[in-house]
CSV table of C-alpha atoms and ligand atoms in Angstrom, one decimal:
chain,number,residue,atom,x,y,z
A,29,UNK,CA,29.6,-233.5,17.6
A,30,UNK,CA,32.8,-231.1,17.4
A,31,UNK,CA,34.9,-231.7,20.6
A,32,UNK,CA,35.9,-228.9,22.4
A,33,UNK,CA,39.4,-227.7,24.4
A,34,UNK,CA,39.8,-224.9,26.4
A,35,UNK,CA,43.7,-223.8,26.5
A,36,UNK,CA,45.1,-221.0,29.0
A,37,UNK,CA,47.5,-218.3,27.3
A,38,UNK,CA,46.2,-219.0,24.2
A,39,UNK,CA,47.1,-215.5,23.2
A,40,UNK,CA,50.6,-216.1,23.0
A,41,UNK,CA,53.7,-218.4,21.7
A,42,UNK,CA,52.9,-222.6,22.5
A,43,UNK,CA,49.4,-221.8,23.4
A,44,UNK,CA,48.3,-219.7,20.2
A,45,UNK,CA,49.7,-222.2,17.7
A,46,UNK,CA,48.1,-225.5,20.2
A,47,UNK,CA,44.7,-223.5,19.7
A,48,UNK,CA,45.6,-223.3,16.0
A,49,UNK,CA,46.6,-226.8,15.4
A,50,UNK,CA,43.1,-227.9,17.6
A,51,UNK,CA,41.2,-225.6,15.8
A,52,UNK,CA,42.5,-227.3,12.6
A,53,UNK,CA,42.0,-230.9,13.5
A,54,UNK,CA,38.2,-229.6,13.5
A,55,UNK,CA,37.8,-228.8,17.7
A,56,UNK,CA,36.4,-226.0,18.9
A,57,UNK,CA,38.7,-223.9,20.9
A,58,UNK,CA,38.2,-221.7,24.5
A,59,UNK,CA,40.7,-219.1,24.0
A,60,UNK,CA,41.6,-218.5,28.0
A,61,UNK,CA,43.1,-215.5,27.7
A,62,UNK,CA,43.6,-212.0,29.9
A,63,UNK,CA,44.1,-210.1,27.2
A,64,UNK,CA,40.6,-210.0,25.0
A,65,UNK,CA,41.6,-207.9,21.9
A,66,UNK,CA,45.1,-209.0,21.8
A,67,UNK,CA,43.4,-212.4,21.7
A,68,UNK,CA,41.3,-211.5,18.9
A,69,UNK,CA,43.8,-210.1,17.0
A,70,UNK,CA,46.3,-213.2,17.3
A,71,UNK,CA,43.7,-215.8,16.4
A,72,UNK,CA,43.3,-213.5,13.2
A,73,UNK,CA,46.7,-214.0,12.4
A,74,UNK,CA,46.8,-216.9,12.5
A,75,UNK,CA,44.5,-217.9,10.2
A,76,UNK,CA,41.7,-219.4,12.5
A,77,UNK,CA,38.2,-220.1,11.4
A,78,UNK,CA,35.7,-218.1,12.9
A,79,UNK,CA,33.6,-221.3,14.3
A,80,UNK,CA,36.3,-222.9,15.6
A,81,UNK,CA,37.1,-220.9,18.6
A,82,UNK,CA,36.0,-218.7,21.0
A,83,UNK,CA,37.4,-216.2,23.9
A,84,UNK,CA,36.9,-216.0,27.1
A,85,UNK,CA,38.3,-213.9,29.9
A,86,UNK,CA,40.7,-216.0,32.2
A,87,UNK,CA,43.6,-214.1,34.8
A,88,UNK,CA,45.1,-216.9,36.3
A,89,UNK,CA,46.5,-214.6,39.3
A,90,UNK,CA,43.2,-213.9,40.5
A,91,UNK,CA,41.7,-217.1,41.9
A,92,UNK,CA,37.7,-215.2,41.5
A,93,UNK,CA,38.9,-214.7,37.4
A,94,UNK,CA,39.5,-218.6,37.9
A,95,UNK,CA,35.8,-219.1,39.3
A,96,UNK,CA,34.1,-216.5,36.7
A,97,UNK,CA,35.6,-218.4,34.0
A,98,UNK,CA,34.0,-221.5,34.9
A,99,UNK,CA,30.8,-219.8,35.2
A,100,UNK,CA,30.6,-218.7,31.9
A,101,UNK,CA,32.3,-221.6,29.9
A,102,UNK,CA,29.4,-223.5,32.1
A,103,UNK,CA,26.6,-221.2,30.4
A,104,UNK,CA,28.2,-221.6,27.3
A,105,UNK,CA,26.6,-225.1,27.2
A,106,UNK,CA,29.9,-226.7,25.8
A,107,UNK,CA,30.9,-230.1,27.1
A,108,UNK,CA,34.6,-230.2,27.6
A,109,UNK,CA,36.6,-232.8,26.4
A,110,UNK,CA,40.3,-231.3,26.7
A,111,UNK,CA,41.6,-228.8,29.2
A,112,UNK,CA,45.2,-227.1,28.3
A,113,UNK,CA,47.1,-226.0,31.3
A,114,UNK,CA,49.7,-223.7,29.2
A,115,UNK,CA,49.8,-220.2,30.3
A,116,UNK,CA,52.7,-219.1,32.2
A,117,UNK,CA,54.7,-216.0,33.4
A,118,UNK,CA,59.2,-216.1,33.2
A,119,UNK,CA,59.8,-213.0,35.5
A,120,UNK,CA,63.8,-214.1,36.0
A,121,UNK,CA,65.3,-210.3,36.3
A,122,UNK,CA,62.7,-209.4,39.3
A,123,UNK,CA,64.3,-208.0,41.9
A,124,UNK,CA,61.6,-208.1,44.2
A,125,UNK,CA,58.6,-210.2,44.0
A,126,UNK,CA,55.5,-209.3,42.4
A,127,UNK,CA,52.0,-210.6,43.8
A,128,UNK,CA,48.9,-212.0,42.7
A,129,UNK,CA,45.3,-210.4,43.4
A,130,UNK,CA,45.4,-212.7,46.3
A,131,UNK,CA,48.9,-211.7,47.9
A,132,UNK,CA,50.7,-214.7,46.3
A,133,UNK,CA,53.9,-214.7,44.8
A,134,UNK,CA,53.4,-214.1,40.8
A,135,UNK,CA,54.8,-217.3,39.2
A,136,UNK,CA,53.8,-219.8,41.4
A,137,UNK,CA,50.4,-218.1,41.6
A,138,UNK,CA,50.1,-217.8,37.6
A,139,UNK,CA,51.5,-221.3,36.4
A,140,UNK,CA,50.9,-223.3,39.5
A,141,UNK,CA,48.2,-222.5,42.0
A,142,UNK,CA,45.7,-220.5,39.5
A,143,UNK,CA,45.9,-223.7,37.0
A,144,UNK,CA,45.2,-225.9,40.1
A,145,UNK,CA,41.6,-224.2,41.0
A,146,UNK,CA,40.9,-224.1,37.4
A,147,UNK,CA,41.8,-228.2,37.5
A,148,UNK,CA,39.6,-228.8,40.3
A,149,UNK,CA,37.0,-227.3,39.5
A,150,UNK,CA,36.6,-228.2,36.1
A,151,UNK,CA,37.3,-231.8,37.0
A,152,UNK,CA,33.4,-232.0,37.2
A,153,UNK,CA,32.9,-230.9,33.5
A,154,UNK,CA,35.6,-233.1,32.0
A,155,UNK,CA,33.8,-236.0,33.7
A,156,UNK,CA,30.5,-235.2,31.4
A,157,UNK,CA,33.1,-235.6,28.1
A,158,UNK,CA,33.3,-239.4,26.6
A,159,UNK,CA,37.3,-238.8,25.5
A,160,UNK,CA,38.0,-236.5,28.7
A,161,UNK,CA,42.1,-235.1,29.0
A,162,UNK,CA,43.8,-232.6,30.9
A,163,UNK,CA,47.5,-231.8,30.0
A,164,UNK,CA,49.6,-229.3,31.9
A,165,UNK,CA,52.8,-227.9,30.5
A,166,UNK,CA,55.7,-228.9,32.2
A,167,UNK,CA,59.7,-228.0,31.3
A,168,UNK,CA,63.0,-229.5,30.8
A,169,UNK,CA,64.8,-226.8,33.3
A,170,UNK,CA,62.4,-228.5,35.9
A,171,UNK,CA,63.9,-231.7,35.2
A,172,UNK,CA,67.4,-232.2,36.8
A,173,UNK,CA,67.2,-235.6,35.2
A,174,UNK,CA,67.2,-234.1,32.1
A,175,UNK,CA,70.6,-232.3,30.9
A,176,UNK,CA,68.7,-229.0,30.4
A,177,UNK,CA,67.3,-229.2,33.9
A,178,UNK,CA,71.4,-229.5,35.5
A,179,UNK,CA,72.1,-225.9,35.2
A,180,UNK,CA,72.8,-224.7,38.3
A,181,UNK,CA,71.7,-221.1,38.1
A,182,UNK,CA,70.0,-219.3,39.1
A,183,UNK,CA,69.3,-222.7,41.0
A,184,UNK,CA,67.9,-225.8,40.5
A,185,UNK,CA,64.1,-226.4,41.2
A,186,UNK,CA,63.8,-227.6,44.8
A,187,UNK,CA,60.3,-227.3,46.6
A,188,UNK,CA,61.9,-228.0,49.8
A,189,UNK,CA,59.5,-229.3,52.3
A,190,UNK,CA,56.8,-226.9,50.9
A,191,UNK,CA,57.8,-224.3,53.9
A,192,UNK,CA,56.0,-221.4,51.8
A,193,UNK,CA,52.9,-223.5,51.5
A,194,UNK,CA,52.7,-224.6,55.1
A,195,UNK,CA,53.3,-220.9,56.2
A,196,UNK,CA,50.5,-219.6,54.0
A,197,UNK,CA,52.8,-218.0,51.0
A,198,UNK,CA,52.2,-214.1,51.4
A,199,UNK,CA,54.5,-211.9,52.2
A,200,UNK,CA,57.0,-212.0,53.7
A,201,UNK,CA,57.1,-215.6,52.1
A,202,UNK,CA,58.2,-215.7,48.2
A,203,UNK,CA,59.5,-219.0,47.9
A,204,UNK,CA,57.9,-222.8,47.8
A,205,UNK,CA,60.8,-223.3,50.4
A,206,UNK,CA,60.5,-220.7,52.1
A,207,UNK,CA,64.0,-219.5,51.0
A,208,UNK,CA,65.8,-216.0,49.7
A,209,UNK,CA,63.9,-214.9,46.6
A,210,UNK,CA,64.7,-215.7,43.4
A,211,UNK,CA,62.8,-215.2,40.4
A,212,UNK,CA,64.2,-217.7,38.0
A,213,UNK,CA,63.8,-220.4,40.2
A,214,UNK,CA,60.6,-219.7,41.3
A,215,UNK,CA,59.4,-220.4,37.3
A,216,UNK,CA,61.2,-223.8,37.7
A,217,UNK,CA,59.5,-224.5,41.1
A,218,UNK,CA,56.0,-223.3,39.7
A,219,UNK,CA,56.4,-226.0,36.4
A,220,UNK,CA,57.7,-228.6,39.2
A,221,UNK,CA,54.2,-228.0,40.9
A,222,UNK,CA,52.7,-228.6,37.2
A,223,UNK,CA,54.4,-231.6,37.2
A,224,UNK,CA,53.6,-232.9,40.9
A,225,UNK,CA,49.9,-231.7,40.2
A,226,UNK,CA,49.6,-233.9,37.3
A,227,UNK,CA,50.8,-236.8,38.6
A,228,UNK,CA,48.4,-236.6,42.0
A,229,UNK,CA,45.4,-236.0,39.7
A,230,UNK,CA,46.2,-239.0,38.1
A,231,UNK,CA,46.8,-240.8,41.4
A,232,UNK,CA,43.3,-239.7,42.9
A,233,UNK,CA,41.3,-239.5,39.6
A,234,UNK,CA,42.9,-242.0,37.4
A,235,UNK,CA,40.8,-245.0,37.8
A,236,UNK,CA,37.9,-243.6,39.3
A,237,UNK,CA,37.4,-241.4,36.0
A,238,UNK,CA,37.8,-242.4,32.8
A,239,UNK,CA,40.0,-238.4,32.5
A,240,UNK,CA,44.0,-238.9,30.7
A,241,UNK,CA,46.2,-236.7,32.8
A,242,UNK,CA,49.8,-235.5,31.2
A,243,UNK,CA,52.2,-233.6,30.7
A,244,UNK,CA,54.7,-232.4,28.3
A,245,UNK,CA,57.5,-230.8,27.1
A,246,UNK,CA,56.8,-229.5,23.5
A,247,UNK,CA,60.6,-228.8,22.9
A,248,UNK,CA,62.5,-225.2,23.4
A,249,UNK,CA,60.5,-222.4,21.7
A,250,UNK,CA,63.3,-220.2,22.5
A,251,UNK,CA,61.1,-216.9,20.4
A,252,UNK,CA,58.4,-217.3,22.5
A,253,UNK,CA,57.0,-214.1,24.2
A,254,UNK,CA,58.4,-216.6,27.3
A,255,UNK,CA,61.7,-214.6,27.6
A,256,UNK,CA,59.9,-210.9,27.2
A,257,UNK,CA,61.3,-210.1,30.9
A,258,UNK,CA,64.8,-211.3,29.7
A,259,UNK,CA,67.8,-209.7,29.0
A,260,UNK,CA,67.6,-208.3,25.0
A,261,UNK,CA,71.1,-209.7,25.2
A,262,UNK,CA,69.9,-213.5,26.4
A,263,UNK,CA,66.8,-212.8,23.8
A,264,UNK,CA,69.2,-212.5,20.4
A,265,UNK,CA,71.7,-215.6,21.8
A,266,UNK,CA,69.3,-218.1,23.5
A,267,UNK,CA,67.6,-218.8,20.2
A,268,UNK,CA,71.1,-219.1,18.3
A,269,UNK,CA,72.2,-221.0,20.8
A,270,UNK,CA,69.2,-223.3,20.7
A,271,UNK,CA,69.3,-223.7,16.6
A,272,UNK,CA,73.1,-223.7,16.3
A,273,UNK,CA,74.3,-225.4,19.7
A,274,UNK,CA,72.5,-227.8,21.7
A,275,UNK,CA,69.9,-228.4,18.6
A,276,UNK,CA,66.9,-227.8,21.3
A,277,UNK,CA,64.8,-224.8,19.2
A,278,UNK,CA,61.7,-225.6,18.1
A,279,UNK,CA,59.3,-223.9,15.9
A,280,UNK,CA,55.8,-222.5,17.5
A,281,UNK,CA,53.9,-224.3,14.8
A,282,UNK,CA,55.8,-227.1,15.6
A,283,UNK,CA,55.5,-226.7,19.7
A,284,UNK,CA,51.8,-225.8,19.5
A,285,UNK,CA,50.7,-229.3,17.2
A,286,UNK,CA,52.5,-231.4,20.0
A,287,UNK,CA,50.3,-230.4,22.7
A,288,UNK,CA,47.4,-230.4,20.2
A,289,UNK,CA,48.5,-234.1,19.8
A,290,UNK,CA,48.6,-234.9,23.9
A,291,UNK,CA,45.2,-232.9,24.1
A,292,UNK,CA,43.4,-235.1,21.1
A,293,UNK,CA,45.2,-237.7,19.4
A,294,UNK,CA,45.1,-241.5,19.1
A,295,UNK,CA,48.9,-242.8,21.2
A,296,UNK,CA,48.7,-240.4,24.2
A,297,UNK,CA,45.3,-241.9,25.8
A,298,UNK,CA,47.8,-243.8,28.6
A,299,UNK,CA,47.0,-241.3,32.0
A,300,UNK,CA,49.7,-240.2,34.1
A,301,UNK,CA,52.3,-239.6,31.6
A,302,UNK,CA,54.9,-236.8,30.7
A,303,UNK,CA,55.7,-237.0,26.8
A,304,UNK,CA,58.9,-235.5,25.3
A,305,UNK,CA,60.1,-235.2,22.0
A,306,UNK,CA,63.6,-235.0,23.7
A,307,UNK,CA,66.1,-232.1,23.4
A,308,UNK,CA,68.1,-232.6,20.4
A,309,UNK,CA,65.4,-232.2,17.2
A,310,UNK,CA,65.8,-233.8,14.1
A,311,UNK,CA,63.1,-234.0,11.6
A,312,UNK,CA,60.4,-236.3,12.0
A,313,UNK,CA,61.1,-237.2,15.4
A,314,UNK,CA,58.7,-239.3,17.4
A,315,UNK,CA,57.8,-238.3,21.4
A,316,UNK,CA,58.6,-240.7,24.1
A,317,UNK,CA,57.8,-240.9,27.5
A,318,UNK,CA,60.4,-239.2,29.3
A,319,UNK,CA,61.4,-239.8,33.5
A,320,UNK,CA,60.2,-237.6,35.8
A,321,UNK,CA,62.8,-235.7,38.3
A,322,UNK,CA,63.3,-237.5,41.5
A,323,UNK,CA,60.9,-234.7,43.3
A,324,UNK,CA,58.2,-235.1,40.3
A,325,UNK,CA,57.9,-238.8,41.3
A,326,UNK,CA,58.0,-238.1,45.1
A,327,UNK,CA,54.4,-239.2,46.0
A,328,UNK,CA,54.5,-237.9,49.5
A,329,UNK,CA,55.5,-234.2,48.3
A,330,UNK,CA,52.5,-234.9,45.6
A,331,UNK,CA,50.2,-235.7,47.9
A,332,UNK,CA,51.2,-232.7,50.5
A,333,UNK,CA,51.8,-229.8,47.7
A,334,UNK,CA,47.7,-230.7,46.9
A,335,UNK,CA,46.9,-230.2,50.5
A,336,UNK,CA,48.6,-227.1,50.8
A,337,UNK,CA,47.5,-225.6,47.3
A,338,UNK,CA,43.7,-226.9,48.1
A,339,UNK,CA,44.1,-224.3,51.3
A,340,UNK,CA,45.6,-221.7,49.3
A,341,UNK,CA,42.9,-221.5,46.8
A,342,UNK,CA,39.9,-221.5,49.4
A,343,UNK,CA,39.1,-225.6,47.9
A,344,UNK,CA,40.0,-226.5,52.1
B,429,NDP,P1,54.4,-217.0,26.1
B,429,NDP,O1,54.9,-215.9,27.0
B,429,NDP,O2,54.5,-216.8,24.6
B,429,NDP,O3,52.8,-217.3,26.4
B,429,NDP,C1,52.4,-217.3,27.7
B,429,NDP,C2,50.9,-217.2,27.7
B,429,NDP,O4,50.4,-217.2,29.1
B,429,NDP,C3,50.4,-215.9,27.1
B,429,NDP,O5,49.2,-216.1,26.4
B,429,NDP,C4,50.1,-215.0,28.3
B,429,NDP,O6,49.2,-214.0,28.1
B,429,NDP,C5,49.6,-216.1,29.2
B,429,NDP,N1,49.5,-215.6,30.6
B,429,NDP,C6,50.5,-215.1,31.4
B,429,NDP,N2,50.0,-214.7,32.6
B,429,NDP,C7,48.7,-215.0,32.6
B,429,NDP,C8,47.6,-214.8,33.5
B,429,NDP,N3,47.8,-214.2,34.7
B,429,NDP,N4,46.4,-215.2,33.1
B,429,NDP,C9,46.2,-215.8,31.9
B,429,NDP,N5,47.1,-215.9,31.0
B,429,NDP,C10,48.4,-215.5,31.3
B,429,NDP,O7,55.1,-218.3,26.5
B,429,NDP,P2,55.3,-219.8,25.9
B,429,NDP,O8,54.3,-219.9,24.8
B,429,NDP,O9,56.7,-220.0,25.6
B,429,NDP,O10,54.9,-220.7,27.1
B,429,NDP,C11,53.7,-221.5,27.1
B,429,NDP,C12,54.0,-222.7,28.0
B,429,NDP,O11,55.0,-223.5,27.5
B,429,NDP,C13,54.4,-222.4,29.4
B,429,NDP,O12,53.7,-223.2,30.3
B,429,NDP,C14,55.9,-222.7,29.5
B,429,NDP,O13,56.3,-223.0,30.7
B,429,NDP,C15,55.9,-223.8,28.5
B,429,NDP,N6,57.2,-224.1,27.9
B,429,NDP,C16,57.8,-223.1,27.1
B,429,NDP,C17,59.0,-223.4,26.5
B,429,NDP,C18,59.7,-222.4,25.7
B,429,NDP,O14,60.8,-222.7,25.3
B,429,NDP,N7,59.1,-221.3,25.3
B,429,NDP,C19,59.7,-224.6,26.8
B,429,NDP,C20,59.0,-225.5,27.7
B,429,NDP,C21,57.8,-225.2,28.2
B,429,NDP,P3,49.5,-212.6,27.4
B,429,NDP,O15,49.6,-212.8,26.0
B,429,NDP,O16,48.4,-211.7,27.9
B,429,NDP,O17,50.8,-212.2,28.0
């Protein structure tokens, strides 16, 4: 029987070419997009065969777009056997926040607490799979143990003591600390919140399921439609700097068949793990396990960031 993923912002950059590289190791493929045509259209492009995929409308900043979803991937009959936690918004030039349909600040309402609902509930469905995974994306700039996590600006990921959380995160609250807005650190707090989510999934569910949580860093897609809200300026260099400099950049193809990899292959079956391929590429290059940030590995911050996002998305 075909096995079936489901990956969020499939439209797009990692996620299109992980739905690709699925799609050609013989999967079927939920293509959990917002945008349906676009969808359509990209999954064209790219060469995918007709049977191998389908799409299926997911906003992940509207927690009831999280709940229709579920609904119809459930009458679609499909047992799941991979969820792929990779859409995500970058807004770093924002100069005022942006909200959610629920009154949440945008990033950590996108990449964190829609993906967390979707988790939950489909925890239920992955459980009916023999070869269940779920794999979030997480990043290197939310890893100050990692050189590309040290830079300082706009500031280094720091959830605080979840002051947004315990205050209920609408306005006036933008921030997971309950700090000054700012945009570019609220992506890295959001992927920190991947991370942390992760690893307390694996902590409640790991050996009562027989579900492989991880998480990844595919490398530094530096054309991605990631950057769209960036500079044009940062847009031309970051790439050239990537190829030419630190030797981060990574192809889509490339990016998209090493989550395919966490989602399906044989060597990533170990739960509660965050792979990397590390920064520098060179050809051929096998993935390791990499450290987690001090704050990914801080159980009690784990354990309270799923309390307070359980409230936040009406699961408490
Ligand atoms: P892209 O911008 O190319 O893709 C992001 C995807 O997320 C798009 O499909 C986009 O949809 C979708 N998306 C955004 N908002 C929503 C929403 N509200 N509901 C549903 N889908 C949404 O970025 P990348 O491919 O670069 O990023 C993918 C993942 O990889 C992210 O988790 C990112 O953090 C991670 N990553 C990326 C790196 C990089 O260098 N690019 C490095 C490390 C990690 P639409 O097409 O409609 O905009």
């Amino acid at each position: 029987q075909q096995s079936t993923a489901i990956v969020t912002g499939a439209s797009s950059g990692v996620g299109l070419y992980a739905a690709k590289a699925l799609a050609d190791r013989g999967w079927h493929v939920v293509m959990a997009c917002r945008n349906l045509p676009k969808t359509e259209k990209v999954a064209k492009e790219v060469g995918m065969a007709a049977g191998n995929y389908s799409i299926m409308k997911l906003d992940l900043a509207s927690l009831g777009s999280v709940h229709n979803f579920v609904n119809e991937f459930r009458a679609s009959g499909k047992t799941l056997d991979s969820l792929v936690c990779n859409a995500a918004v970058y807004l770093p030039l924002l100069k005022e926040p942006k909200r959610s349909e629920d009154g949440y600040e945008l990033s950590m309402a996108t990449n964190h607490l829609g993906h967390f609902l979707l988790c939950n509930l489909m925890l239920q469905d992955l459980k009916k799979s023999s070869h269940p995974r779920l794999v979030i994306l997480g990043t290197v700039t939310a890893n100050p143990k990692e050189l590309g996590g040290k830079i300082p600006f706009p500031a280094p990921p720091d959830l605080g003591n979840l002051e947004g959380f315990e205050q209920g995160f609408k306005a006036p609250v933008t921030m997971a600390n309950g700090k000054k807005f700012k945009p570019g650190k609220a992506y890295k707090d959001s992927k920190l919140c991947n991370v942390l989510t992760m690893r307390e999934l694996h902590r409640r569910y790991g050996d009562s399921t027989n579900i492989v949580f991880s998480s990844l860093y595919p490398g530094c897609v530096a054309e991605t439609e990631l950057f769209r809200n960036h500079y044009s300026a940062f847009r031309t260099i970051f790439p050239w700097f990537q190829k030419n400099i630190t030797k981060g950049y990574v192809t889509e193809t490339v990016a998209g068949d090493r989550v395919a990899a966490v989602a399906a292959d044989r060597g990533y079956e170990q739960s509660g793990y965050y792979w990397s391929w590390g920064n520098r590429q060179q050809e051929g290059r096998k993935s390791f396990v990499q450290e987690m940030s001090n704050e990914a590995l801080d159980d009690v911050k784990a354990r309270r960031l799923w309390e307070l996002s359980e409230k936040l998305v009406g699961l408490a």
